[in-house]
mmCIF file of C-alpha atoms in Angstrom:
data_model
loop_
_atom_site.group_PDB
_atom_site.id
_atom_site.type_symbol
_atom_site.label_atom_id
_atom_site.label_comp_id
_atom_site.label_asym_id
_atom_site.label_seq_id
_atom_site.Cartn_x
_atom_site.Cartn_y
_atom_site.Cartn_z
ATOM 1 C CA MET A 7 13.865 18.435 16.143
ATOM 2 C CA LYS A 8 14.300 14.754 16.929
ATOM 3 C CA TYR A 9 11.714 12.047 16.301
ATOM 4 C CA ARG A 10 11.450 8.558 17.720
ATOM 5 C CA VAL A 11 9.083 6.137 15.970
ATOM 6 C CA SER A 12 7.869 2.566 16.277
ATOM 7 C CA ALA A 13 6.666 1.030 13.007
ATOM 8 C CA TYR A 14 4.824 -2.235 12.352
ATOM 9 C CA PRO A 15 4.549 -3.732 8.834
ATOM 10 C CA ILE A 16 1.635 -5.523 7.196
ATOM 11 C CA GLN A 17 2.146 -7.610 4.053
ATOM 12 C CA GLU A 18 -0.672 -9.934 3.003
ATOM 13 C CA LEU A 19 -1.075 -11.966 -0.190
ATOM 14 C CA GLY A 20 -4.859 -11.612 -0.443
ATOM 15 C CA GLN A 21 -6.410 -13.849 -3.075
ATOM 16 C CA ARG A 22 -3.511 -13.438 -5.498
ATOM 17 C CA SER A 23 -0.977 -16.074 -6.491
ATOM 18 C CA ASN A 24 2.056 -13.795 -6.099
ATOM 19 C CA GLN A 25 3.027 -10.794 -3.992
ATOM 20 C CA GLU A 26 3.560 -7.631 -6.061
ATOM 21 C CA ASP A 27 3.818 -5.259 -3.080
ATOM 22 C CA SER A 28 7.252 -4.427 -1.688
ATOM 23 C CA ILE A 29 8.129 -2.618 1.533
ATOM 24 C CA TYR A 30 11.220 -1.174 3.149
ATOM 25 C CA PRO A 31 12.393 -1.978 5.767
ATOM 26 C CA PRO A 32 11.654 -5.598 4.773
ATOM 27 C CA PHE A 33 8.937 -7.409 6.696
ATOM 28 C CA SER A 34 9.848 -8.338 10.262
ATOM 29 C CA GLU A 35 7.848 -9.405 13.301
ATOM 30 C CA LYS A 36 9.754 -6.833 15.342
ATOM 31 C CA PRO A 37 8.893 -3.127 15.020
ATOM 32 C CA SER A 38 11.272 -0.800 13.199
ATOM 33 C CA ASN A 39 12.511 2.468 14.678
ATOM 34 C CA GLY A 40 14.264 3.715 11.531
ATOM 35 C CA ASP A 41 13.536 7.030 9.814
ATOM 36 C CA ILE A 42 12.938 5.824 6.204
ATOM 37 C CA PHE A 43 9.922 3.850 4.969
ATOM 38 C CA ILE A 44 9.024 2.868 1.398
ATOM 39 C CA LEU A 45 5.990 1.019 0.052
ATOM 40 C CA CYS A 46 5.405 0.076 -3.601
ATOM 41 C CA ASP A 47 2.479 -1.676 -5.296
ATOM 42 C CA GLY A 48 3.635 -3.359 -8.512
ATOM 43 C CA MET A 49 1.620 -3.826 -11.679
ATOM 44 C CA GLY A 50 2.060 -5.290 -15.114
ATOM 45 C CA GLY A 51 1.147 -8.942 -14.870
ATOM 46 C CA HIS A 52 2.653 -11.973 -13.179
ATOM 47 C CA ALA A 53 6.210 -11.351 -11.862
ATOM 48 C CA ALA A 54 6.608 -8.032 -13.720
ATOM 49 C CA GLY A 55 4.907 -5.993 -11.015
ATOM 50 C CA GLU A 56 6.927 -7.772 -8.375
ATOM 51 C CA VAL A 57 10.157 -6.894 -10.212
ATOM 52 C CA ALA A 58 9.164 -3.237 -10.545
ATOM 53 C CA SER A 59 8.200 -2.762 -6.888
ATOM 54 C CA GLN A 60 11.276 -4.602 -5.581
ATOM 55 C CA THR A 61 13.558 -2.693 -7.932
ATOM 56 C CA VAL A 62 12.295 0.693 -6.738
ATOM 57 C CA CYS A 63 12.393 -0.262 -3.046
ATOM 58 C CA GLU A 64 15.915 -1.643 -3.286
ATOM 59 C CA ALA A 65 17.282 1.193 -5.438
ATOM 60 C CA MET A 66 15.918 3.934 -3.180
ATOM 61 C CA SER A 67 17.018 2.329 0.072
ATOM 62 C CA LYS A 68 20.495 1.560 -1.338
ATOM 63 C CA TYR A 69 20.929 5.122 -2.609
ATOM 64 C CA LEU A 70 19.981 6.554 0.777
ATOM 65 C CA GLU A 71 22.387 4.207 2.539
ATOM 66 C CA GLU A 72 25.257 5.272 0.252
ATOM 67 C CA HIS A 73 24.503 9.013 -0.014
ATOM 68 C CA SER A 74 24.065 10.806 3.291
ATOM 69 C CA PRO A 75 22.477 14.293 3.043
ATOM 70 C CA ASP A 76 24.737 17.260 3.792
ATOM 71 C CA SER A 77 22.407 18.345 6.608
ATOM 72 C CA ASP A 78 19.762 16.942 8.936
ATOM 73 C CA VAL A 79 17.065 18.424 6.692
ATOM 74 C CA PHE A 80 15.621 16.337 3.837
ATOM 75 C CA GLY A 81 13.794 18.135 1.031
ATOM 76 C CA GLU A 82 12.589 17.776 -2.557
ATOM 77 C CA GLU A 83 16.080 18.207 -3.989
ATOM 78 C CA ASN A 84 17.293 15.262 -1.916
ATOM 79 C CA PHE A 85 14.268 13.214 -2.878
ATOM 80 C CA ASP A 86 14.595 13.942 -6.606
ATOM 81 C CA ALA A 87 18.078 12.413 -6.575
ATOM 82 C CA VAL A 88 16.703 9.292 -4.856
ATOM 83 C CA LEU A 89 13.820 9.090 -7.344
ATOM 84 C CA ASP A 90 16.172 9.389 -10.328
ATOM 85 C CA ALA A 91 18.220 6.484 -8.973
ATOM 86 C CA ALA A 92 15.035 4.391 -8.808
ATOM 87 C CA TYR A 93 14.070 5.296 -12.392
ATOM 88 C CA ASP A 94 17.581 4.412 -13.571
ATOM 89 C CA ALA A 95 17.257 1.014 -11.889
ATOM 90 C CA LEU A 96 13.873 0.439 -13.568
ATOM 91 C CA ASP A 97 15.369 1.301 -16.957
ATOM 92 C CA ALA A 98 18.125 -1.257 -16.348
ATOM 93 C CA HIS A 99 15.507 -3.962 -15.633
ATOM 94 C CA ASP A 100 13.354 -3.168 -18.687
ATOM 95 C CA THR A 101 12.472 -6.274 -20.688
ATOM 96 C CA ASP A 102 11.122 -4.340 -23.704
ATOM 97 C CA ASP A 103 7.711 -5.980 -23.296
ATOM 98 C CA VAL A 104 4.837 -4.173 -25.003
ATOM 99 C CA LYS A 105 3.045 -3.984 -21.652
ATOM 100 C CA LYS A 106 5.499 -2.188 -19.410
ATOM 101 C CA MET A 107 5.896 -3.194 -15.794
ATOM 102 C CA GLY A 108 5.338 -0.463 -13.261
ATOM 103 C CA THR A 109 4.750 0.414 -9.648
ATOM 104 C CA THR A 110 3.201 2.985 -7.369
ATOM 105 C CA LEU A 111 5.338 4.618 -4.690
ATOM 106 C CA THR A 112 4.874 5.954 -1.180
ATOM 107 C CA PHE A 113 7.919 7.347 0.622
ATOM 108 C CA VAL A 114 8.340 8.658 4.177
ATOM 109 C CA LYS A 115 11.490 10.200 5.695
ATOM 110 C CA PHE A 116 11.685 11.682 9.194
ATOM 111 C CA HIS A 117 14.222 14.495 9.463
ATOM 112 C CA ALA A 118 15.073 17.581 11.509
ATOM 113 C CA GLU A 119 12.147 19.624 10.164
ATOM 114 C CA GLY A 120 9.363 17.058 10.165
ATOM 115 C CA CYS A 121 8.235 14.115 8.075
ATOM 116 C CA PHE A 122 8.898 14.331 4.333
ATOM 117 C CA THR A 123 6.310 12.396 2.299
ATOM 118 C CA ALA A 124 6.125 11.642 -1.422
ATOM 119 C CA HIS A 125 3.820 9.487 -3.519
ATOM 120 C CA ILE A 126 3.113 8.415 -7.097
ATOM 121 C CA GLY A 127 -0.062 6.478 -7.900
ATOM 122 C CA ASP A 128 -2.936 5.369 -5.671
ATOM 123 C CA SER A 129 -1.068 3.982 -2.673
ATOM 124 C CA ARG A 130 -1.710 6.380 0.206
ATOM 125 C CA ILE A 131 -0.072 8.180 3.103
ATOM 126 C CA TYR A 132 -2.193 9.237 6.093
ATOM 127 C CA HIS A 133 -1.367 11.430 9.075
ATOM 128 C CA ILE A 134 -3.807 10.500 11.845
ATOM 129 C CA ARG A 135 -4.132 11.977 15.345
ATOM 130 C CA PRO A 136 -5.944 9.482 17.601
ATOM 131 C CA SER A 137 -6.237 12.015 20.448
ATOM 132 C CA GLU A 138 -8.486 14.118 18.197
ATOM 133 C CA LYS A 139 -9.988 11.165 16.292
ATOM 134 C CA ARG A 140 -9.260 12.707 12.910
ATOM 135 C CA ILE A 141 -7.145 12.595 9.767
ATOM 136 C CA LEU A 142 -4.855 15.606 9.485
ATOM 137 C CA HIS A 143 -3.588 14.727 6.012
ATOM 138 C CA VAL A 144 -4.144 12.106 3.318
ATOM 139 C CA SER A 145 -2.363 11.953 -0.036
ATOM 140 C CA ARG A 146 -4.325 12.526 -3.237
ATOM 141 C CA ASP A 147 -4.794 9.425 -5.418
ATOM 142 C CA HIS A 148 -3.397 9.656 -8.936
ATOM 143 C CA SER A 149 -6.302 7.704 -10.405
ATOM 144 C CA LEU A 150 -8.924 8.137 -13.108
ATOM 145 C CA VAL A 151 -11.887 7.811 -10.728
ATOM 146 C CA ASN A 152 -10.411 10.386 -8.354
ATOM 147 C CA ASP A 153 -10.038 12.837 -11.234
ATOM 148 C CA LEU A 154 -13.676 12.210 -12.194
ATOM 149 C CA VAL A 155 -14.821 12.749 -8.595
ATOM 150 C CA GLU A 156 -12.932 16.047 -8.411
ATOM 151 C CA LEU A 157 -14.522 17.119 -11.704
ATOM 152 C CA GLY A 158 -17.970 16.300 -10.322
ATOM 153 C CA GLU A 159 -18.606 13.602 -12.924
ATOM 154 C CA MET A 160 -18.679 10.765 -10.385
ATOM 155 C CA THR A 161 -19.577 10.447 -6.720
ATOM 156 C CA PRO A 162 -17.190 8.856 -4.189
ATOM 157 C CA ALA A 163 -19.689 5.986 -3.808
ATOM 158 C CA GLU A 164 -19.720 5.415 -7.582
ATOM 159 C CA ALA A 165 -15.917 5.568 -7.690
ATOM 160 C CA LYS A 166 -15.726 2.818 -5.064
ATOM 161 C CA VAL A 167 -17.509 0.298 -7.330
ATOM 162 C CA SER A 168 -16.450 1.588 -10.746
ATOM 163 C CA HIS A 169 -14.824 -0.874 -13.152
ATOM 164 C CA GLN A 170 -12.255 1.896 -13.773
ATOM 165 C CA LYS A 171 -11.200 2.195 -10.109
ATOM 166 C CA ASN A 172 -7.850 0.461 -10.731
ATOM 167 C CA VAL A 173 -6.830 2.798 -13.566
ATOM 168 C CA ILE A 174 -4.055 5.042 -12.281
ATOM 169 C CA THR A 175 -2.898 8.212 -14.012
ATOM 170 C CA ARG A 176 0.647 8.284 -12.668
ATOM 171 C CA ALA A 177 3.100 5.427 -12.091
ATOM 172 C CA MET A 178 6.805 4.604 -12.160
ATOM 173 C CA GLN A 179 7.722 2.687 -15.326
ATOM 174 C CA PRO A 180 10.969 2.126 -17.266
ATOM 175 C CA HIS A 181 12.026 4.249 -20.237
ATOM 176 C CA GLN A 182 9.174 6.745 -20.075
ATOM 177 C CA GLU A 183 9.371 9.741 -22.349
ATOM 178 C CA SER A 184 8.865 11.940 -19.312
ATOM 179 C CA ARG A 185 9.470 10.561 -15.844
ATOM 180 C CA PRO A 186 6.447 11.318 -13.620
ATOM 181 C CA LYS A 187 7.179 13.449 -10.580
ATOM 182 C CA ALA A 188 5.945 12.684 -7.094
ATOM 183 C CA ASP A 189 3.607 14.844 -5.033
ATOM 184 C CA CYS A 190 5.740 15.903 -2.052
ATOM 185 C CA ILE A 191 4.555 17.309 1.279
ATOM 186 C CA ASN A 192 6.549 17.920 4.439
ATOM 187 C CA LEU A 193 4.441 17.314 7.552
ATOM 188 C CA THR A 194 5.458 19.520 10.477
ATOM 189 C CA ASP A 195 2.496 19.374 12.880
ATOM 190 C CA LEU A 196 3.689 16.156 14.496
ATOM 191 C CA LYS A 197 2.943 15.088 18.062
ATOM 192 C CA ALA A 198 3.798 12.039 20.123
ATOM 193 C CA GLY A 199 0.948 9.557 19.702
ATOM 194 C CA ASP A 200 0.263 10.504 16.063
ATOM 195 C CA TYR A 201 0.360 7.852 13.338
ATOM 196 C CA ILE A 202 1.773 7.964 9.829
ATOM 197 C CA TYR A 203 -0.021 5.188 7.939
ATOM 198 C CA MET A 204 1.190 4.263 4.454
ATOM 199 C CA CYS A 205 -0.646 1.560 2.512
ATOM 200 C CA SER A 206 -1.268 0.037 -0.901
ATOM 201 C CA ASP A 207 -4.766 0.368 -2.361
ATOM 202 C CA GLY A 208 -5.400 -3.289 -1.480
ATOM 203 C CA MET A 209 -5.708 -2.292 2.198
ATOM 204 C CA LEU A 210 -8.536 0.077 1.271
ATOM 205 C CA GLU A 211 -10.561 -2.408 -0.780
ATOM 206 C CA GLU A 212 -13.320 -2.699 1.831
ATOM 207 C CA MET A 213 -12.180 -0.102 4.378
ATOM 208 C CA GLU A 214 -13.382 3.479 4.689
ATOM 209 C CA ASP A 215 -11.307 6.240 6.272
ATOM 210 C CA ARG A 216 -13.745 6.333 9.197
ATOM 211 C CA GLU A 217 -13.067 2.665 10.019
ATOM 212 C CA LEU A 218 -9.311 3.238 9.829
ATOM 213 C CA VAL A 219 -9.541 6.123 12.312
ATOM 214 C CA ASN A 220 -11.774 4.072 14.619
ATOM 215 C CA ILE A 221 -9.212 1.261 14.758
ATOM 216 C CA LEU A 222 -6.290 3.582 15.423
ATOM 217 C CA THR A 223 -8.112 5.405 18.242
ATOM 218 C CA LEU A 224 -8.734 2.192 20.192
ATOM 219 C CA SER A 225 -6.990 1.968 23.573
ATOM 220 C CA LEU A 226 -4.913 -1.015 22.476
ATOM 221 C CA PRO A 227 -1.208 -1.767 21.921
ATOM 222 C CA ASP A 228 0.011 -1.233 18.365
ATOM 223 C CA GLN A 229 0.352 -4.985 17.809
ATOM 224 C CA MET A 230 -3.378 -5.400 18.463
ATOM 225 C CA LYS A 231 -4.229 -2.488 16.172
ATOM 226 C CA VAL A 232 -2.213 -4.195 13.437
ATOM 227 C CA ALA A 233 -4.148 -7.394 14.122
ATOM 228 C CA ALA A 234 -7.413 -5.415 13.818
ATOM 229 C CA LEU A 235 -6.302 -3.965 10.470
ATOM 230 C CA LYS A 236 -5.451 -7.454 9.235
ATOM 231 C CA GLY A 237 -8.804 -8.766 10.433
ATOM 232 C CA ALA A 238 -10.690 -5.988 8.641
ATOM 233 C CA THR A 239 -8.898 -6.799 5.350
ATOM 234 C CA LYS A 240 -8.649 -10.608 5.558
ATOM 235 C CA ASP A 241 -11.115 -11.135 2.684
ATOM 236 C CA ASN A 242 -9.537 -8.584 0.346
ATOM 237 C CA ARG A 243 -8.754 -9.902 -3.128
ATOM 238 C CA ASP A 244 -5.672 -7.835 -3.905
ATOM 239 C CA ASN A 245 -2.264 -7.919 -2.226
ATOM 240 C CA HIS A 246 -2.403 -5.506 0.690
ATOM 241 C CA SER A 247 0.526 -3.987 2.508
ATOM 242 C CA ALA A 248 1.058 -1.187 4.985
ATOM 243 C CA TYR A 249 3.346 0.399 7.535
ATOM 244 C CA LEU A 250 1.752 1.657 10.752
ATOM 245 C CA ILE A 251 4.225 4.212 12.120
ATOM 246 C CA ARG A 252 3.569 5.606 15.603
ATOM 247 C CA ILE A 253 5.443 8.741 16.643
ATOM 248 C CA VAL A 254 6.729 7.898 20.105
ATOM 249 C CA TYR A 255 8.720 11.033 20.884
ATOM 250 C CA VAL A 256 9.092 14.581 19.536
ATOM 251 C CA GLY A 257 11.735 16.858 21.053
ATOM 252 C CA GLU A 258 15.198 18.319 20.957
ATOM 253 C CA GLU A 259 16.931 15.113 21.987
ATOM 254 C CA ALA A 260 16.179 11.599 20.769
ATOM 255 C CA THR A 261 15.366 9.224 23.604
ATOM 256 C CA LYS A 262 15.318 5.481 23.501
ATOM 257 C CA THR A 263 11.954 3.881 24.092
ATOM 258 C CA PRO A 264 12.481 1.345 26.890
ATOM 259 C CA ASP A 265 11.839 -2.248 25.918
ATOM 260 C CA MET A 266 10.653 -4.994 28.242
ATOM 261 C CA ASP A 267 14.204 -6.200 28.934
ATOM 262 C CA SER A 268 15.305 -2.776 30.126
ATOM 263 C CA ILE A 269 12.160 -2.424 32.234
ATOM 264 C CA GLU A 270 12.811 -5.803 33.848
ATOM 265 C CA ASN A 271 16.478 -4.911 34.389
ATOM 266 C CA ASN A 272 15.486 -1.620 35.959
ATOM 267 C CA GLY A 273 13.055 -3.464 38.177
ATOM 268 C CA THR A 274 15.774 -5.932 39.206
ATOM 269 C CA ARG A 275 18.211 -3.117 39.981
ATOM 270 C CA THR A 276 15.532 -1.293 41.969
ATOM 271 C CA GLY A 277 14.763 -4.436 43.946
ATOM 272 C CA LYS A 278 18.446 -4.999 44.749
ATOM 273 C CA THR A 279 18.851 -1.388 45.862
ATOM 274 C CA ARG A 280 15.853 -1.654 48.172
ATOM 275 C CA THR A 281 17.253 -4.881 49.690
ATOM 276 C CA ILE A 282 20.624 -3.258 50.350
ATOM 277 C CA TRP A 283 18.985 -0.278 52.052
ATOM 278 C CA LEU A 284 16.756 -2.550 54.124
ATOM 279 C CA VAL A 285 19.729 -4.633 55.335
ATOM 280 C CA ALA A 286 21.636 -1.447 56.175
ATOM 281 C CA LEU A 287 18.664 -0.116 58.141
ATOM 282 C CA VAL A 288 18.312 -3.355 60.106
ATOM 283 C CA LEU A 289 22.035 -3.361 60.929
ATOM 284 C CA PHE A 290 21.821 0.269 62.026
ATOM 285 C CA LEU A 291 18.893 -0.504 64.330
ATOM 286 C CA ILE A 292 20.749 -3.510 65.798
ATOM 287 C CA LEU A 293 23.834 -1.377 66.480
ATOM 288 C CA LEU A 294 21.611 1.304 68.016
ATOM 289 C CA VAL A 295 19.990 -1.217 70.352
ATOM 290 C CA VAL A 296 23.381 -2.650 71.333
ATOM 291 C CA TYR A 297 24.707 0.866 72.009
ATOM 292 C CA PHE A 298 21.800 1.779 74.277
ATOM 293 C CA PHE A 299 22.025 -1.612 76.023
ATOM 294 C CA PHE A 300 25.669 -1.024 76.992
ATOM 295 C CA GLN A 301 24.834 2.532 77.996
ATOM 296 C CA VAL A 302 22.189 1.264 80.416
ATOM 297 C CA VAL A 303 24.468 -1.498 81.753
ATOM 298 C CA GLY A 304 27.281 0.990 82.222
ATOM 299 C CA ASP A 305 25.065 3.443 84.157
ATOM 300 C CA SER A 306 23.868 0.666 86.451
#
């Protein structure tokens, strides 16, 4: 199966003095149509979190660029090799501080058998179907409050305002005794028009899932949906980053989504073709009139 996507990034500073979120592909005003997306939310104090998130993003993307899979299918074995490369890079950047730097991870890879997703920490991955106005899948937060909610010791409303809401139970850090594994899921029920939305927890500071679905089901271009997401999170305190990935095409053959230039060029070519046919028709009619004129003159 072939997939064509169009992805728009969000990367906002919030009310912080430095940006500890990192994304791949790097931020650009133009949408990406690649098949790999990575988002990391760093932690560990000023600069340290930024180093951790950038290190993981760069190490994973570099490894994938240099090591092509043997097939069009990407699975957990492939991902584990990528993850090990990221942990090795973190170890190499360790400063031996008592408070270790660290980062969350969300990873998305489109391949022949769907969309492979992996996450560590409380940054999330959503699969949303606007045509049905619902969330088909959302990753499970590796956080203390989420564990307490699942145990029935805290309500979701209490978790939202708890002073422990930023305590995560799984993260990528250097020189850990046991390297935490990612939760991996391969999404296969993919349709054109669906969204894969990956975001740091800063995007969800004041946003409920219901509001996210409402924005993505609006009959608006993706750029305006991104603007709506930014508007809904403009007062958030934490850094907040995301990738809004729309699935444009699902099928046996990949097709290029026409851009405005190609549409205009097609329109120009169509206009020229119509002009040529119109001139030819006029000339034909003139010749026909001349022919009948000489026929009449000849008969007379």
